[in-house]
Coordinates of C-alpha atoms in Angstrom, one line a residue:
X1 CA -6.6 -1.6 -19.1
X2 CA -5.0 -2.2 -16.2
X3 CA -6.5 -0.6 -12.7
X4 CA -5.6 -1.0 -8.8
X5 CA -8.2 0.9 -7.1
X6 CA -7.7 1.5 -3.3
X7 CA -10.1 1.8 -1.0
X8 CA -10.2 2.2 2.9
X9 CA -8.8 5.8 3.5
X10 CA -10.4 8.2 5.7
X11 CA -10.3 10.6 8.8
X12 CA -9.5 9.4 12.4
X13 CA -7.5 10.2 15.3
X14 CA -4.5 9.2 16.5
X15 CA -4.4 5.7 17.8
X16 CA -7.2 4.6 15.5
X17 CA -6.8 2.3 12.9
X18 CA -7.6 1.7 9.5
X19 CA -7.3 -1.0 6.6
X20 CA -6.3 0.0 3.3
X21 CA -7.1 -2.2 0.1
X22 CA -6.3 -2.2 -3.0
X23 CA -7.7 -4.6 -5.6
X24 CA -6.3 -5.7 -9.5
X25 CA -7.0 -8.3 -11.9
X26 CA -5.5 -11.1 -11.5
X27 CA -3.2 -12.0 -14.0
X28 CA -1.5 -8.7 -12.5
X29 CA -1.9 -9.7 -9.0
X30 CA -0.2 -13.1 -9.5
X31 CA 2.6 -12.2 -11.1
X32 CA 3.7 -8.9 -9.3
X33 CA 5.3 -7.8 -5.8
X34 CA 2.5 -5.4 -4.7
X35 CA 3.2 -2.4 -2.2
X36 CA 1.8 0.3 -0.5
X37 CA 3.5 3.9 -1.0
X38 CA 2.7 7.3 0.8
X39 CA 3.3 10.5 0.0
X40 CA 2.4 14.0 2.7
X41 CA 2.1 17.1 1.3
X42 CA 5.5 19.0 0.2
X43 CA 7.1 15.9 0.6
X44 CA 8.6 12.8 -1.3
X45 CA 6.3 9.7 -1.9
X46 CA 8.1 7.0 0.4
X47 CA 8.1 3.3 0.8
X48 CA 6.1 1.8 3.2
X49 CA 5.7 -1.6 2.8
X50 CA 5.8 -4.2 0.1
X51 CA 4.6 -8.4 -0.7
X52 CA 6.0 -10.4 -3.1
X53 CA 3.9 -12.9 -5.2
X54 CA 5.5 -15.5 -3.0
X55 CA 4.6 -13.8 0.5
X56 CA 8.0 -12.2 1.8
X57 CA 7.0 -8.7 3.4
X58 CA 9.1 -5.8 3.9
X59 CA 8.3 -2.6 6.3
X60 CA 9.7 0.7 6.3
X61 CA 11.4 1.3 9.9
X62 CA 8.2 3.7 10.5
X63 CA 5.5 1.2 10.2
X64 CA 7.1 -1.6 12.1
X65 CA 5.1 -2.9 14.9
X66 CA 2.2 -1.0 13.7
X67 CA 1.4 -1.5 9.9
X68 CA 0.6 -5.1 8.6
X69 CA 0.7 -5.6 5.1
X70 CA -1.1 -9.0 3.7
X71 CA -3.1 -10.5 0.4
X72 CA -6.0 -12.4 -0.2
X73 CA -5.1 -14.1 -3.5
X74 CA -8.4 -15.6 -4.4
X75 CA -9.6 -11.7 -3.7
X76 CA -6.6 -10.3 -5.6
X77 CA -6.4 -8.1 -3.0
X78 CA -3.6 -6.4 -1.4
X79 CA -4.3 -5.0 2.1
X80 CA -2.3 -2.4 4.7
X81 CA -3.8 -2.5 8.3
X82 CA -2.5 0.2 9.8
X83 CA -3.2 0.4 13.3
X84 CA -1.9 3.2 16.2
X85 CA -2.0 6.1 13.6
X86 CA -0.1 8.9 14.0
X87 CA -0.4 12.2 12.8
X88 CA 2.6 11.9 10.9
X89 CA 0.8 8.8 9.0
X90 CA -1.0 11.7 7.1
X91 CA -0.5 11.1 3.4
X92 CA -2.1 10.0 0.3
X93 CA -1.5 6.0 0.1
X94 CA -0.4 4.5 -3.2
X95 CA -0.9 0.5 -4.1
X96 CA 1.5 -0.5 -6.6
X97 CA 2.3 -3.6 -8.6
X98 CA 5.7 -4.4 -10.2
X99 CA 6.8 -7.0 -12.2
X100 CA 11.1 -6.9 -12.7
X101 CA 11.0 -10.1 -14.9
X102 CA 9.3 -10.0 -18.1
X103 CA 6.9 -8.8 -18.8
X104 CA 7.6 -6.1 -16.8
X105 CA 6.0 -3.1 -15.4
X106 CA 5.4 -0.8 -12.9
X107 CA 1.3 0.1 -12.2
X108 CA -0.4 2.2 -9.8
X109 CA -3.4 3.5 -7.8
X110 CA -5.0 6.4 -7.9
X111 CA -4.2 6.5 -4.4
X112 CA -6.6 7.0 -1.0
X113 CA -6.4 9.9 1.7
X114 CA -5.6 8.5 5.1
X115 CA -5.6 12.0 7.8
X116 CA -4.7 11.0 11.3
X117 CA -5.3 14.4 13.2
X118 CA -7.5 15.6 16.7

């Protein structure tokens, strides 16, 4: 019933940049803190950077000065520009949407393959 579907992923070299985005419905959208989530191969999924319904942003230390997280509400879209990729950047990218007050839940993406490499 409920979908994010990301889009936006792809293959470029370092010091490109791409734009993630990840759309919902909107009565999801509204109500929930969306973020964007990574997770590289043999490794843990990690934070990377998170809106709330009212606009307050948060960036993992990694992404700072490079990443931009923003929303379109009338789109109920979530976006991640990521510019000056590294290779580290390399991951499978997550949207999710949480709600903490009821009703509350937790949803995500399928996720979207970003490869920074030469």
């Amino acid at each position: 019933q409920v979908q994010l579907v990301e889009s936006g992923g792809g293959l470029v070299q370092p010091g490109e940049s791409l734009r993630l985005s990840c759309v919902t419905s909107g009565s999801i959208f509204s109500l929930s803190d969306m973020g964007w989530h990574r997770q590289a191969p043999g490794k843990e999924r990690e934070l990377v950077a998170t809106i709330t319904s009212g606009g307050s942003t948060y960036y993992a230390d990694f992404v700072k000065g490079r990443f931009t997280i923003s929303k379109d509400n009338a789109k109920n879209t979530v976006y991640l520009q990521m510019n000056s990729l590294k290779p580290d950047d390399t991951a499978v990218y997550y949207c999710n949407a949480r709600r903490m007050a009821n009703p509350r839940y937790d949803y995500w993406g399928q996720g979207t393959q970003v490869t920074v490499s030469s």
